[in-house]
Coordinates of N, CA and C in Angstrom, one line a residue:
X1 N -9.1 1.4 7.3 CA -9.9 2.7 7.4 C -9.1 3.8 6.7
X2 N -7.8 3.9 7.0 CA -7.0 5.0 6.5 C -6.9 5.0 5.0
X3 N -7.0 3.8 4.4 CA -6.9 3.7 2.9 C -8.3 4.0 2.3
X4 N -9.3 3.7 3.0 CA -10.7 3.9 2.5 C -10.9 3.2 1.1
X5 N -10.4 2.0 1.0 CA -10.6 1.2 -0.2 C -10.2 -0.2 0.1
X6 N -10.6 -1.2 -0.7 CA -10.2 -2.5 -0.5 C -8.6 -2.6 -0.7
X7 N -8.0 -3.4 0.2 CA -6.5 -3.5 0.2 C -6.2 -5.0 0.0
X8 N -5.2 -5.3 -0.8 CA -4.7 -6.7 -1.0 C -3.9 -7.0 0.3
X9 N -4.1 -8.3 0.7 CA -3.5 -8.7 2.0 C -2.0 -8.5 2.0
X10 N -1.2 -8.8 0.9 CA 0.2 -8.5 1.0 C 0.6 -7.0 1.1
X11 N -0.3 -6.1 0.6 CA -0.1 -4.7 0.8 C -0.2 -4.2 2.2
X12 N -0.9 -5.0 3.0 CA -1.1 -4.6 4.4 C 0.3 -4.5 5.1
X13 N 1.2 -5.3 4.8 CA 2.5 -5.3 5.4 C 3.2 -4.0 5.2
X14 N 3.0 -3.3 4.1 CA 3.6 -2.0 3.8 C 2.9 -0.9 4.6
X15 N 1.6 -1.2 4.9 CA 0.8 -0.2 5.6 C 0.9 -0.3 7.1
X16 N 1.2 -1.5 7.6 CA 1.2 -1.7 9.0 C 1.5 -3.1 9.3
X17 N 1.0 -3.7 10.4 CA 1.3 -5.1 10.8 C 0.7 -6.0 9.8
X18 N 1.3 -7.2 9.7 CA 0.7 -8.3 8.9 C -0.6 -8.8 9.5
X19 N -1.4 -9.4 8.7 CA -2.7 -9.9 9.2 C -2.8 -11.4 8.8
X20 N -2.2 -12.2 9.7 CA -2.2 -13.7 9.4 C -3.6 -14.2 9.4
X21 N -3.8 -15.4 8.8 CA -5.1 -16.0 8.6 C -5.9 -16.1 9.9
X22 N -5.4 -16.5 11.1 CA -6.3 -16.6 12.2 C -6.9 -15.2 12.6
X23 N -6.1 -14.2 12.5 CA -6.6 -12.8 12.8 C -7.6 -12.4 11.8
X24 N -7.4 -12.7 10.5 CA -8.3 -12.3 9.5 C -9.6 -13.0 9.7
X25 N -9.6 -14.3 10.1 CA -10.8 -15.1 10.3 C -11.6 -14.5 11.5
X26 N -10.9 -14.1 12.5 CA -11.6 -13.4 13.7 C -12.3 -12.2 13.2
X27 N -11.6 -11.4 12.4 CA -12.3 -10.1 11.9 C -13.5 -10.4 11.0
X28 N -13.4 -11.5 10.2 CA -14.5 -11.9 9.4 C -15.7 -12.4 10.3
X29 N -15.4 -13.2 11.3 CA -16.4 -13.7 12.2 C -17.2 -12.6 12.9
X30 N -16.4 -11.5 13.2 CA -17.0 -10.3 13.9 C -17.7 -9.4 13.0
X31 N -17.7 -9.7 11.7 CA -18.3 -8.9 10.7 C -17.6 -7.6 10.4
X32 N -16.3 -7.5 10.7 CA -15.6 -6.2 10.5 C -15.0 -6.1 9.1
X33 N -14.6 -7.2 8.5 CA -14.1 -7.1 7.1 C -14.7 -8.1 6.2
X34 N -14.7 -7.9 4.9 CA -15.1 -8.8 3.9 C -13.9 -9.2 3.1
X35 N -13.8 -10.4 2.6 CA -12.7 -10.9 1.8 C -13.2 -11.2 0.4
X36 N -12.4 -10.8 -0.5 CA -12.6 -11.1 -1.9 C -11.4 -11.9 -2.4
X37 N -11.6 -13.1 -2.9 CA -10.4 -13.9 -3.4 C -10.1 -13.5 -4.8
X38 N -8.9 -12.9 -4.9 CA -8.4 -12.6 -6.3 C -7.0 -13.2 -6.3
X39 N -6.6 -13.7 -7.5 CA -5.2 -14.2 -7.6 C -4.3 -13.1 -7.9
X40 N -3.1 -13.1 -7.3 CA -2.5 -14.1 -6.4 C -2.8 -13.9 -5.0
X41 N -3.6 -12.9 -4.6 CA -3.8 -12.6 -3.2 C -5.2 -12.2 -2.9
X42 N -5.6 -12.3 -1.6 CA -7.0 -11.9 -1.3 C -7.0 -10.4 -1.0
X43 N -8.2 -9.9 -1.1 CA -8.4 -8.4 -0.9 C -9.4 -8.3 0.3
X44 N -9.0 -7.3 1.2 CA -9.8 -7.1 2.4 C -10.5 -5.7 2.3
X45 N -11.7 -5.7 2.8 CA -12.5 -4.4 2.7 C -13.2 -4.3 4.1
X46 N -13.2 -3.1 4.7 CA -13.9 -2.9 5.9 C -15.4 -2.9 5.6
X47 N -16.2 -3.5 6.4 CA -17.7 -3.5 6.3 C -18.1 -2.2 7.0
X48 N -19.4 -1.9 7.0 CA -20.0 -0.8 7.7 C -19.7 -0.9 9.2
X49 N -19.9 -2.2 9.7 CA -19.6 -2.4 11.1 C -18.1 -2.2 11.4
X50 N -17.2 -2.5 10.5 CA -15.8 -2.3 10.7 C -15.5 -0.8 10.7
X51 N -16.1 0.0 9.9 CA -16.0 1.4 9.9 C -16.4 2.0 11.3
X52 N -17.6 1.5 11.8 CA -18.1 2.0 13.1 C -17.2 1.6 14.2
X53 N -16.6 0.4 14.1 CA -15.7 0.0 15.2 C -14.4 0.8 15.2
X54 N -13.9 1.1 14.0 CA -12.7 2.0 13.9 C -13.0 3.4 14.4
X55 N -14.2 3.9 14.0 CA -14.6 5.2 14.5 C -14.7 5.3 16.0
X56 N -15.2 4.2 16.6 CA -15.3 4.1 18.1 C -13.9 4.2 18.7
X57 N -12.9 3.6 18.1 CA -11.5 3.6 18.6 C -10.9 5.0 18.6
X58 N -11.4 5.9 17.7 CA -10.9 7.2 17.7 C -11.4 8.0 18.9
X59 N -10.5 8.3 19.9 CA -10.9 8.9 21.1 C -11.2 8.0 22.3
X60 N -11.0 6.7 22.0 CA -11.2 5.7 23.1 C -10.0 5.7 24.1
X61 N -10.3 5.2 25.3 CA -9.2 5.1 26.3 C -8.2 4.1 25.8
X62 N -6.9 4.3 26.1 CA -5.9 3.3 25.8 C -6.1 2.0 26.6
X63 N -6.0 0.8 26.1 CA -6.1 -0.4 26.9 C -5.0 -0.4 28.0
X64 N -5.3 -1.0 29.1 CA -4.4 -1.1 30.2 C -3.0 -1.7 29.8
X65 N -3.1 -2.7 28.9 CA -1.8 -3.4 28.5 C -1.1 -2.6 27.4
X66 N -1.6 -1.4 27.0 CA -0.9 -0.7 25.9 C 0.5 -0.2 26.4
X67 N 1.5 -0.3 25.5 CA 2.9 0.1 25.8 C 3.0 1.6 25.4
X68 N 4.2 2.1 25.5 CA 4.5 3.5 25.2 C 4.0 3.9 23.8
X69 N 4.4 3.2 22.8 CA 3.9 3.6 21.4 C 2.4 3.5 21.3
X70 N 1.8 2.5 21.9 CA 0.4 2.3 21.8 C -0.4 3.4 22.5
X71 N 0.1 3.8 23.7 CA -0.5 4.9 24.5 C -0.3 6.2 23.7
X72 N 0.8 6.4 23.0 CA 1.0 7.6 22.2 C 0.0 7.7 21.1
X73 N -0.2 6.5 20.5 CA -1.2 6.5 19.4 C -2.6 6.8 19.9
X74 N -3.0 6.3 21.0 CA -4.3 6.6 21.6 C -4.4 8.1 21.9
X75 N -3.3 8.7 22.4 CA -3.3 10.1 22.6 C -3.6 10.9 21.4
X76 N -2.9 10.5 20.3 CA -3.2 11.2 19.0 C -4.6 11.0 18.5
X77 N -5.1 9.7 18.7 CA -6.5 9.5 18.3 C -7.5 10.3 19.1
X78 N -7.2 10.6 20.4 CA -8.0 11.4 21.2 C -8.1 12.8 20.7
X79 N -6.9 13.3 20.3 CA -6.8 14.7 19.7 C -7.6 14.7 18.4
X80 N -7.5 13.6 17.6 CA -8.3 13.5 16.4 C -9.8 13.6 16.6
X81 N -10.2 12.9 17.7 CA -11.6 12.8 18.0 C -12.1 14.3 18.4
X82 N -11.3 15.0 19.1 CA -11.7 16.4 19.5 C -11.8 17.2 18.2
X83 N -10.9 17.0 17.3 CA -11.0 17.8 16.0 C -12.3 17.4 15.3
X84 N -12.6 16.1 15.2 CA -13.8 15.6 14.5 C -15.0 16.2 15.1
X85 N -15.1 16.2 16.4 CA -16.2 16.8 17.1 C -16.4 18.3 16.9
X86 N -15.3 19.0 17.0 CA -15.4 20.5 16.8 C -15.8 20.8 15.3
X87 N -15.3 20.0 14.4 CA -15.6 20.3 13.0 C -16.8 19.6 12.4
X88 N -17.4 18.8 13.3 CA -18.6 18.0 13.0 C -18.3 17.1 11.8
X89 N -17.2 16.3 11.9 CA -16.8 15.4 10.9 C -16.9 14.0 11.3
X90 N -17.2 13.1 10.3 CA -17.1 11.7 10.6 C -15.8 11.2 9.9
X91 N -15.3 10.0 10.4 CA -14.1 9.5 9.8 C -14.1 9.4 8.3
X92 N -15.3 9.0 7.7 CA -15.4 8.9 6.3 C -15.2 10.2 5.6
X93 N -15.4 11.3 6.3 CA -15.1 12.7 5.7 C -13.6 12.9 5.5
X94 N -12.8 12.3 6.3 CA -11.4 12.5 6.4 C -10.6 11.4 5.7
X95 N -11.0 10.2 6.0 CA -10.3 9.0 5.4 C -11.0 8.7 4.0
X96 N -10.4 9.2 3.0 CA -10.9 8.9 1.6 C -9.9 8.2 0.8
X97 N -10.3 7.5 -0.2 CA -9.4 6.8 -1.1 C -8.6 7.8 -2.0
X98 N -7.4 7.5 -2.2 CA -6.5 8.3 -3.1 C -7.0 8.2 -4.5
X99 N -6.7 9.2 -5.4 CA -7.0 9.1 -6.8 C -6.2 7.9 -7.4
X100 N -6.6 7.5 -8.6 CA -6.0 6.4 -9.2 C -4.5 6.5 -9.4
X101 N -4.0 7.6 -9.9 CA -2.5 7.8 -10.1 C -1.7 7.6 -8.8
X102 N -2.2 8.2 -7.8 CA -1.5 8.1 -6.5 C -1.6 6.6 -6.0
X103 N -2.8 6.1 -6.2 CA -3.0 4.7 -5.8 C -2.1 3.7 -6.5
X104 N -1.9 3.9 -7.8 CA -0.9 3.0 -8.5 C 0.5 3.2 -7.9
X105 N 0.9 4.5 -7.6 CA 2.2 4.7 -6.9 C 2.2 3.9 -5.6
X106 N 1.2 4.0 -4.8 CA 1.1 3.3 -3.5 C 1.3 1.8 -3.7
X107 N 0.6 1.3 -4.8 CA 0.7 -0.2 -5.1 C 2.2 -0.5 -5.5
X108 N 2.8 0.4 -6.2 CA 4.2 0.1 -6.7 C 5.1 0.1 -5.4
X109 N 4.9 1.1 -4.6 CA 5.8 1.2 -3.4 C 5.6 0.0 -2.5
X110 N 4.3 -0.5 -2.3 CA 4.0 -1.6 -1.5 C 4.6 -2.9 -2.1
X111 N 4.5 -3.0 -3.4 CA 5.1 -4.2 -4.1 C 6.6 -4.2 -4.0
X112 N 7.2 -3.0 -4.1 CA 8.7 -2.8 -4.0 C 9.1 -3.3 -2.6
X113 N 8.4 -2.9 -1.5 CA 8.8 -3.3 -0.2 C 8.8 -4.9 -0.1
X114 N 7.8 -5.5 -0.7 CA 7.7 -7.0 -0.7 C 8.9 -7.6 -1.4
X115 N 9.3 -7.0 -2.5 CA 10.3 -7.7 -3.4 C 11.7 -7.3 -3.1
X116 N 12.0 -6.1 -2.6 CA 13.4 -5.7 -2.4 C 14.0 -6.4 -1.2
X117 N 15.3 -6.7 -1.4 CA 16.0 -7.3 -0.2 C 16.2 -6.3 0.9
X118 N 16.3 -5.0 0.5 CA 16.5 -3.9 1.4 C 16.0 -2.6 0.8
X119 N 15.8 -1.6 1.5 CA 15.5 -0.3 1.0 C 16.6 0.1 0.1
X120 N 16.3 0.6 -1.1 CA 17.3 1.0 -2.0 C 17.9 -0.1 -2.9
X121 N 17.4 -1.3 -2.6 CA 17.9 -2.5 -3.4 C 17.2 -2.5 -4.8
X122 N 17.9 -3.0 -5.8 CA 17.3 -3.1 -7.1 C 16.3 -4.2 -7.3
X123 N 15.2 -3.9 -8.0 CA 14.2 -4.9 -8.3 C 13.9 -4.8 -9.8
X124 N 13.9 -5.9 -10.5 CA 13.7 -5.8 -11.9 C 12.2 -5.6 -12.2
X125 N 11.9 -5.0 -13.3 CA 10.5 -4.6 -13.6 C 9.7 -5.8 -14.0
X126 N 10.3 -6.9 -14.4 CA 9.6 -8.2 -14.7 C 8.9 -8.6 -13.4
X127 N 9.6 -8.7 -12.3 CA 9.1 -9.1 -11.0 C 8.1 -8.1 -10.5
X128 N 8.3 -6.8 -10.6 CA 7.4 -5.8 -10.2 C 6.1 -5.9 -10.9
X129 N 6.1 -6.0 -12.2 CA 4.9 -6.1 -13.0 C 4.1 -7.4 -12.6
X130 N 4.8 -8.5 -12.3 CA 4.2 -9.7 -11.9 C 3.5 -9.6 -10.6
X131 N 4.0 -8.7 -9.7 CA 3.4 -8.5 -8.4 C 2.2 -7.6 -8.5
X132 N 2.0 -6.9 -9.6 CA 0.8 -6.0 -9.8 C 0.0 -6.4 -11.0
X133 N -0.6 -7.6 -11.0 CA -1.3 -8.1 -12.1 C -2.6 -7.2 -12.5
X134 N -3.1 -6.5 -11.6 CA -4.3 -5.7 -11.9 C -4.0 -4.3 -12.4
X135 N -2.7 -4.0 -12.5 CA -2.3 -2.7 -13.0 C -1.9 -2.9 -14.5
X136 N -2.5 -2.1 -15.4 CA -2.1 -2.2 -16.8 C -0.7 -1.7 -17.1
X137 N -0.2 -2.2 -18.2 CA 1.2 -1.7 -18.5 C 1.2 -0.2 -18.7
X138 N 0.2 0.3 -19.3 CA 0.2 1.8 -19.5 C 0.1 2.5 -18.2
X139 N -0.8 2.1 -17.3 CA -0.9 2.7 -15.9 C 0.4 2.6 -15.2
X140 N 1.0 1.5 -15.2 CA 2.3 1.3 -14.5 C 3.4 2.1 -15.1
X141 N 3.5 2.2 -16.4 CA 4.5 3.0 -17.1 C 4.3 4.5 -16.7
X142 N 3.1 4.9 -16.7 CA 2.8 6.3 -16.3 C 3.2 6.6 -14.9
X143 N 2.9 5.7 -14.0 CA 3.2 5.8 -12.6 C 4.8 5.8 -12.4
X144 N 5.4 4.9 -13.1 CA 6.9 4.8 -12.9 C 7.6 6.1 -13.5
X145 N 7.1 6.6 -14.6 CA 7.6 7.8 -15.2 C 7.5 9.0 -14.2
X146 N 6.3 9.1 -13.6 CA 6.1 10.1 -12.6 C 7.0 9.9 -11.4
X147 N 7.1 8.7 -10.9 CA 7.9 8.4 -9.7 C 9.4 8.6 -9.9
X148 N 9.9 8.4 -11.1 CA 11.4 8.5 -11.3 C 11.8 10.0 -11.1
X149 N 10.8 10.9 -11.2 CA 11.1 12.3 -11.0 C 11.2 12.7 -9.5
X150 N 10.8 11.8 -8.6 CA 10.7 12.1 -7.2 C 12.1 11.7 -6.5
X151 N 12.4 12.4 -5.5 CA 13.6 12.0 -4.8 C 13.5 10.6 -4.2
X152 N 14.6 9.9 -4.3 CA 14.7 8.6 -3.7 C 14.2 7.5 -4.6
X153 N 13.8 7.8 -5.8 CA 13.3 6.8 -6.8 C 14.3 6.8 -8.0
X154 N 14.8 5.6 -8.3 CA 15.7 5.5 -9.5 C 15.2 4.4 -10.4
X155 N 15.2 4.7 -11.7 CA 14.9 3.7 -12.7 C 16.1 3.7 -13.6
X156 N 16.7 2.5 -13.8 CA 17.9 2.5 -14.7 C 17.8 1.3 -15.7
X157 N 18.6 1.4 -16.8 CA 18.7 0.3 -17.7 C 19.5 -0.8 -17.1
X158 N 19.3 -2.0 -17.5 CA 20.2 -3.1 -17.1 C 21.6 -2.9 -17.7
X159 N 22.6 -2.9 -16.9 CA 24.0 -2.6 -17.4 C 24.4 -3.6 -18.4
X160 N 24.2 -4.9 -18.2 CA 24.6 -5.9 -19.1 C 23.4 -6.3 -20.1
X161 N 23.3 -5.5 -21.2 CA 22.2 -5.7 -22.1 C 22.1 -7.1 -22.7
X162 N 23.2 -7.8 -22.7 CA 23.2 -9.1 -23.3 C 22.4 -10.1 -22.5
X163 N 22.2 -9.8 -21.2 CA 21.5 -10.8 -20.3 C 20.0 -10.6 -20.4
X164 N 19.5 -9.6 -21.1 CA 18.1 -9.3 -21.1 C 17.3 -10.3 -22.0
X165 N 16.2 -10.7 -21.4 CA 15.3 -11.7 -22.1 C 14.2 -10.9 -22.8
X166 N 13.4 -11.6 -23.6 CA 12.2 -11.0 -24.2 C 11.3 -10.4 -23.1
X167 N 11.2 -11.2 -22.0 CA 10.4 -10.7 -20.9 C 10.9 -9.4 -20.3
X168 N 12.2 -9.3 -20.2 CA 12.8 -8.1 -19.7 C 12.5 -6.9 -20.6
X169 N 12.6 -7.1 -21.9 CA 12.4 -6.0 -22.9 C 10.9 -5.6 -22.8
X170 N 10.0 -6.6 -22.7 CA 8.6 -6.3 -22.6 C 8.2 -5.5 -21.3
X171 N 8.9 -5.8 -20.2 CA 8.6 -5.2 -18.9 C 9.2 -3.8 -18.8
X172 N 10.2 -3.5 -19.6 CA 10.9 -2.2 -19.5 C 9.9 -1.0 -19.7
X173 N 10.3 0.1 -19.0 CA 9.5 1.3 -19.2 C 10.5 2.3 -20.0
X174 N 10.0 2.9 -21.0 CA 10.8 3.8 -21.8 C 10.7 5.3 -21.2
X175 N 11.8 5.8 -20.8 CA 11.9 7.1 -20.2 C 13.1 7.8 -20.9
X176 N 12.8 8.9 -21.5 CA 13.8 9.7 -22.2 C 14.5 8.9 -23.3
X177 N 13.7 8.1 -24.1 CA 14.2 7.3 -25.2 C 15.1 6.2 -24.7
X178 N 15.1 5.8 -23.4 CA 15.9 4.7 -22.9 C 15.0 3.7 -22.2
X179 N 15.2 2.5 -22.5 CA 14.5 1.4 -21.8 C 15.1 1.3 -20.4
X180 N 14.2 1.3 -19.4 CA 14.7 1.1 -18.0 C 14.1 -0.2 -17.5
X181 N 15.0 -1.0 -16.8 CA 14.7 -2.4 -16.4 C 14.7 -2.6 -14.9
X182 N 15.2 -1.7 -14.2 CA 15.4 -1.9 -12.7 C 14.9 -0.6 -12.0
X183 N 14.4 -0.9 -10.8 CA 13.9 0.2 -9.9 C 14.5 0.1 -8.5
X184 N 14.8 1.2 -7.9 CA 15.2 1.2 -6.5 C 14.5 2.4 -5.9
X185 N 14.0 2.1 -4.7 CA 13.3 3.2 -3.9 C 14.0 3.2 -2.5
X186 N 14.5 4.4 -2.2 CA 15.1 4.6 -0.9 C 14.0 4.7 0.1
X187 N 14.1 4.2 1.3 CA 13.1 4.2 2.3 C 12.4 5.5 2.4

């Protein structure tokens, strides 16, 4: 709901808890999500019924088995419900999809989390591009160029240029007349 767009299953891990197959199938059976099979991953989208169910959780009582963090979340959701009611808003008025440029950045960040051994670890752009098959080279180059200006994002050339393959050269992004081959994102 918070993304207000279809989300690839691997990207869910960067947004919150993983959604293993048995849990996905339960959500499908209840009519809460729809699945689209795209290679290399499936894409999940909330149905109208899923939106209604999420909306009902905003302001609902915390389940008895909820722990401290869970209870805190329900407290925040209750405050959000009061705001929605006062402002005469529906969740769809607040939870909207990000524009394409920000969305590509979000996809890059989610892919980085999947690929990096740790926050701040180096990931080569060949692997990053392979992880984002639906993003064009131009879109990804633009997003990476914008991201490298932000704190905590570094794009650097491969130090040992002799090790670069044709694939590495093709995957590189040119920033300031220098080909960059590696990305690191601090948490």
